[in-house]
Each structure stands twice: as structure tokens, then as C-alpha cells.
mmCIF file of C-alpha atoms in Angstrom:
data_model
loop_
_atom_site.group_PDB
_atom_site.id
_atom_site.type_symbol
_atom_site.label_atom_id
_atom_site.label_comp_id
_atom_site.label_asym_id
_atom_site.label_seq_id
_atom_site.Cartn_x
_atom_site.Cartn_y
_atom_site.Cartn_z
ATOM 1 C CA ALA T 1 107.500 97.895 72.609
ATOM 2 C CA ASN T 2 109.653 97.435 75.723
ATOM 3 C CA TYR T 3 107.159 94.879 77.081
ATOM 4 C CA VAL T 4 107.546 92.807 73.898
ATOM 5 C CA LEU T 5 111.349 92.963 74.207
ATOM 6 C CA LEU T 6 111.239 91.948 77.866
ATOM 7 C CA LYS T 7 108.863 89.089 77.141
ATOM 8 C CA SER T 8 110.989 87.740 74.288
ATOM 9 C CA SER T 9 114.140 88.058 76.396
ATOM 10 C CA LEU T 10 112.667 86.130 79.339
ATOM 11 C CA LYS T 11 111.190 83.536 76.980
ATOM 12 C CA LYS T 12 114.608 82.602 75.589
ATOM 13 C CA PHE T 13 115.718 81.533 79.100
ATOM 14 C CA ALA T 14 112.564 79.492 79.845
ATOM 15 C CA ASN T 15 113.522 76.242 78.150
ATOM 16 C CA GLU T 16 115.168 72.898 78.800
ATOM 17 C CA GLU T 17 118.384 73.699 76.930
ATOM 18 C CA TYR T 18 119.193 76.827 78.968
ATOM 19 C CA TYR T 19 117.972 75.287 82.232
ATOM 20 C CA SER T 20 120.039 72.100 81.778
ATOM 21 C CA GLY T 21 123.224 74.123 81.333
ATOM 22 C CA LEU T 22 122.907 75.724 84.784
ATOM 23 C CA PRO T 23 124.116 74.213 88.071
ATOM 24 C CA ILE T 24 121.281 73.142 90.359
ATOM 25 C CA ASN T 25 120.770 75.021 93.611
ATOM 26 C CA LYS T 26 119.198 72.643 96.081
ATOM 27 C CA ARG T 27 118.600 73.149 99.803
ATOM 28 C CA GLU T 28 117.142 70.485 102.039
ATOM 29 C CA GLY T 29 116.057 71.185 105.582
ATOM 30 C CA GLU T 30 113.138 71.324 107.917
ATOM 31 C CA ILE T 31 110.612 73.987 106.891
ATOM 32 C CA ASN T 32 110.483 77.023 109.155
ATOM 33 C CA PRO T 33 107.724 79.408 107.976
ATOM 34 C CA TYR T 34 109.774 82.336 109.317
ATOM 35 C CA SER T 35 112.877 81.425 107.307
ATOM 36 C CA HIS T 36 114.343 84.371 105.419
ATOM 37 C CA GLN T 37 115.282 82.414 102.287
ATOM 38 C CA GLY T 38 113.361 79.134 102.295
ATOM 39 C CA ASP T 39 114.680 75.940 103.827
ATOM 40 C CA LEU T 40 113.806 73.700 100.892
ATOM 41 C CA SER T 41 114.510 74.630 97.317
ATOM 42 C CA SER T 42 115.274 73.221 93.936
ATOM 43 C CA MET T 43 115.995 75.837 91.264
ATOM 44 C CA ARG T 44 118.797 77.351 89.247
ATOM 45 C CA PHE T 45 120.329 80.824 89.008
ATOM 46 C CA MET T 46 120.572 82.624 85.682
ATOM 47 C CA HIS T 47 124.110 83.141 84.301
ATOM 48 C CA THR T 48 125.624 86.453 85.418
ATOM 49 C CA SER T 49 126.339 87.425 81.802
ATOM 50 C CA ASP T 50 122.632 87.035 80.902
ATOM 51 C CA ARG T 51 121.520 89.213 83.805
ATOM 52 C CA LYS T 52 122.990 92.347 82.180
ATOM 53 C CA GLU T 53 120.564 92.114 79.258
ATOM 54 C CA ILE T 54 117.627 91.800 81.657
ATOM 55 C CA ILE T 55 118.785 94.787 83.716
ATOM 56 C CA ARG T 56 118.993 97.002 80.596
ATOM 57 C CA LEU T 57 115.476 95.993 79.552
ATOM 58 C CA LEU T 58 114.040 96.552 83.037
ATOM 59 C CA LYS T 59 115.468 100.077 83.087
ATOM 60 C CA LYS T 60 113.672 100.744 79.786
ATOM 61 C CA CYS T 61 110.408 99.156 80.979
ATOM 62 C CA PHE T 62 110.406 100.966 84.341
ATOM 63 C CA PRO T 63 112.181 104.297 83.708
ATOM 64 C CA ASN T 64 110.533 105.999 86.696
ATOM 65 C CA ILE T 65 111.554 103.395 89.260
ATOM 66 C CA THR T 66 114.897 103.220 91.021
ATOM 67 C CA PHE T 67 115.437 99.545 91.836
ATOM 68 C CA ARG T 68 117.941 96.884 92.705
ATOM 69 C CA LEU T 69 117.607 93.272 91.702
ATOM 70 C CA SER T 70 117.192 90.586 94.323
ATOM 71 C CA GLY T 71 116.930 87.403 92.268
ATOM 72 C CA PHE T 72 117.401 85.777 88.860
ATOM 73 C CA PHE T 73 115.840 82.322 89.170
ATOM 74 C CA ILE T 74 115.004 79.581 86.684
ATOM 75 C CA TYR T 75 112.654 76.790 87.784
ATOM 76 C CA GLY T 76 112.128 73.577 85.854
ATOM 77 C CA PRO T 77 109.455 70.875 86.112
ATOM 78 C CA GLY T 78 109.021 69.922 89.778
ATOM 79 C CA ASP T 79 111.212 72.748 91.127
ATOM 80 C CA TYR T 80 110.151 74.821 94.118
ATOM 81 C CA LEU T 81 111.119 77.313 96.806
ATOM 82 C CA SER T 82 109.588 76.659 100.222
ATOM 83 C CA GLU T 83 107.821 79.191 102.395
ATOM 84 C CA HIS T 84 109.965 82.152 103.434
ATOM 85 C CA THR T 85 109.634 85.823 104.430
ATOM 86 C CA ASN T 86 112.688 87.683 103.022
ATOM 87 C CA ALA T 87 112.610 89.562 106.357
ATOM 88 C CA ASP T 88 116.375 90.066 106.014
ATOM 89 C CA ASP T 89 115.779 92.153 102.855
ATOM 90 C CA PRO T 90 112.638 94.249 103.481
ATOM 91 C CA GLY T 91 111.148 96.708 101.021
ATOM 92 C CA ASN T 92 108.700 97.186 98.198
ATOM 93 C CA THR T 93 109.027 94.150 95.988
ATOM 94 C CA MET T 94 108.159 93.224 92.420
ATOM 95 C CA TYR T 95 108.499 89.776 90.890
ATOM 96 C CA ILE T 96 108.413 89.492 87.121
ATOM 97 C CA THR T 97 107.868 85.967 85.858
ATOM 98 C CA TYR T 98 107.630 84.241 82.515
ATOM 99 C CA ALA T 99 106.313 80.666 82.557
ATOM 100 C CA THR T 100 105.886 78.022 79.879
ATOM 101 C CA GLY T 101 103.786 75.665 82.007
ATOM 102 C CA GLU T 102 101.854 75.442 85.247
ATOM 103 C CA SER T 103 103.576 77.340 88.051
ATOM 104 C CA SER T 104 102.419 79.430 90.963
ATOM 105 C CA PHE T 105 103.267 81.947 93.656
ATOM 106 C CA SER T 106 101.453 81.442 96.961
ATOM 107 C CA TYR T 107 101.322 83.721 99.978
ATOM 108 C CA ARG T 108 99.841 84.145 103.438
ATOM 109 C CA PHE T 109 100.319 86.544 106.333
ATOM 110 C CA HIS T 110 100.568 84.026 109.169
ATOM 111 C CA PRO T 111 101.524 80.325 109.332
ATOM 112 C CA SER T 112 98.086 79.503 110.776
ATOM 113 C CA GLU T 113 96.381 80.711 107.566
ATOM 114 C CA GLU T 114 95.878 78.791 104.343
ATOM 115 C CA PHE T 115 98.012 79.868 101.381
ATOM 116 C CA VAL T 116 96.452 82.016 98.678
ATOM 117 C CA LYS T 117 97.645 80.433 95.410
ATOM 118 C CA THR T 118 98.103 82.658 92.353
ATOM 119 C CA GLU T 119 98.845 81.032 88.997
ATOM 120 C CA ASP T 120 101.445 82.385 86.587
ATOM 121 C CA ALA T 121 100.256 83.314 83.100
ATOM 122 C CA ILE T 122 101.456 80.708 80.606
ATOM 123 C CA ASP T 123 103.648 82.009 77.752
ATOM 124 C CA ASP T 124 103.340 85.540 79.090
ATOM 125 C CA ILE T 125 104.658 87.842 81.801
ATOM 126 C CA THR T 126 103.127 87.989 85.278
ATOM 127 C CA LEU T 127 103.873 90.936 87.595
ATOM 128 C CA ARG T 128 103.379 90.758 91.355
ATOM 129 C CA THR T 129 104.076 93.567 93.820
ATOM 130 C CA PHE T 130 103.951 93.524 97.614
ATOM 131 C CA SER T 131 105.816 94.784 100.673
ATOM 132 C CA LEU T 132 108.274 92.759 102.696
ATOM 133 C CA LYS T 133 108.838 93.709 106.328
ATOM 134 C CA SER T 134 111.682 93.022 108.737
ATOM 135 C CA GLU T 135 109.131 92.588 111.547
ATOM 136 C CA GLY T 136 105.669 91.023 111.543
ATOM 137 C CA PRO T 137 103.214 90.751 110.081
ATOM 138 C CA PHE T 138 105.252 89.070 107.367
ATOM 139 C CA THR T 139 104.363 88.138 103.811
ATOM 140 C CA HIS T 140 105.097 84.415 103.828
ATOM 141 C CA HIS T 141 105.472 83.228 100.244
ATOM 142 C CA LYS T 142 106.567 80.223 98.197
ATOM 143 C CA VAL T 143 106.943 79.104 94.575
ATOM 144 C CA ASP T 144 105.998 75.865 92.815
ATOM 145 C CA CYS T 145 106.747 74.953 89.192
ATOM 146 C CA GLU T 146 104.707 71.905 88.268
ATOM 147 C CA THR T 147 105.350 71.758 84.519
ATOM 148 C CA GLY T 148 107.391 73.712 82.007
ATOM 149 C CA TYR T 149 109.947 76.367 82.898
ATOM 150 C CA ARG T 150 109.621 79.536 84.970
ATOM 151 C CA VAL T 151 111.938 82.553 84.869
ATOM 152 C CA SER T 152 111.610 84.803 87.920
ATOM 153 C CA ILE T 153 113.243 88.211 88.342
ATOM 154 C CA GLY T 154 113.026 89.804 91.795
ATOM 155 C CA MET T 155 113.276 93.562 92.303
ATOM 156 C CA ARG T 156 113.286 95.814 95.340
ATOM 157 C CA TYR T 157 112.169 99.221 94.227
ATOM 158 C CA VAL T 158 113.571 102.051 96.237
ATOM 159 C CA GLN T 159 112.046 105.149 94.689
ATOM 160 C CA ILE T 160 109.346 106.063 92.204
ATOM 161 C CA LYS T 161 110.116 109.313 90.381
#
């Protein structure tokens, strides 16, 4: 039941109307694969008032996990976040995404490797978990939203009860 509530909540943010009402967050720079936050990006941040609803639902969906949230992102057609490591915010990480079109999360463990591309489920929730380290080897990762809209919620989970 909580999964259905979370899915319907994320779905209501994954559309042109909501996306268009948010200010764009765009960074342009030279790509450094060791960047903490990504040197190139085009995305939007969810309204602070809407985050509270998501937090309440996540606490219901994951009652045995103590977590803090690290991101509330909305991507539209053509949006992206370039390769980065989040080495400034290490820990066990979970990304929860809801996508209405083709979007992906790609990762690799060294800049000399090819990216492993993982597709988001369309019109459903995708969960990804991995560890982020402050020192190598890093989990280099990036996001691409080719079509549709993608809601991404980042969590660092601190403790599992």
C-alpha cells in the first residue's frame, strides 16, 4: 500500500506542468570525472513544500531505515547530470526514481572504463543502491533523461534497524 502511495506521489511531479513551474538549475563547465557534484547539468529542484510529503511517505515505506535526503531532482526531456562521485558526501546511497519516458543512470568505477547504463522503468519506480566513498575507488555516475520526465529522490541511509 505504501509503494502505491509513493508511486502516485512521485508521478504527480513527473509532468510538464510541474516541471515548467520550477526554476532551471544549469551548470556549464569542463567535465572532470572526479567532480563531487557534476560539472554539467540541466535539471530542476522540487519545491521545498512538496518535499515534506515525500519525506513522510519514505518514512512509511522504509520504517527500518534511518536516512537523510540528499536530493529532490526533476529532469525534463534532454536534461542531464554529468559524471560525478559525490565523494564529499560518502555513505550508503539509495536513489528512488519515477520516469515517464526514456531515462538512465550510468556508472563506472574508473574514468578509463566504459559506463554501465541502466534504464529507468517507465511509469514505475526504480530503486538503486550503492556505496559512495570519500576516497577511491569511486562510484562515478551520471544521469540522462532523453524523453519524458524523471523524478529522482536521493537518500543516504545511516542505519538499518
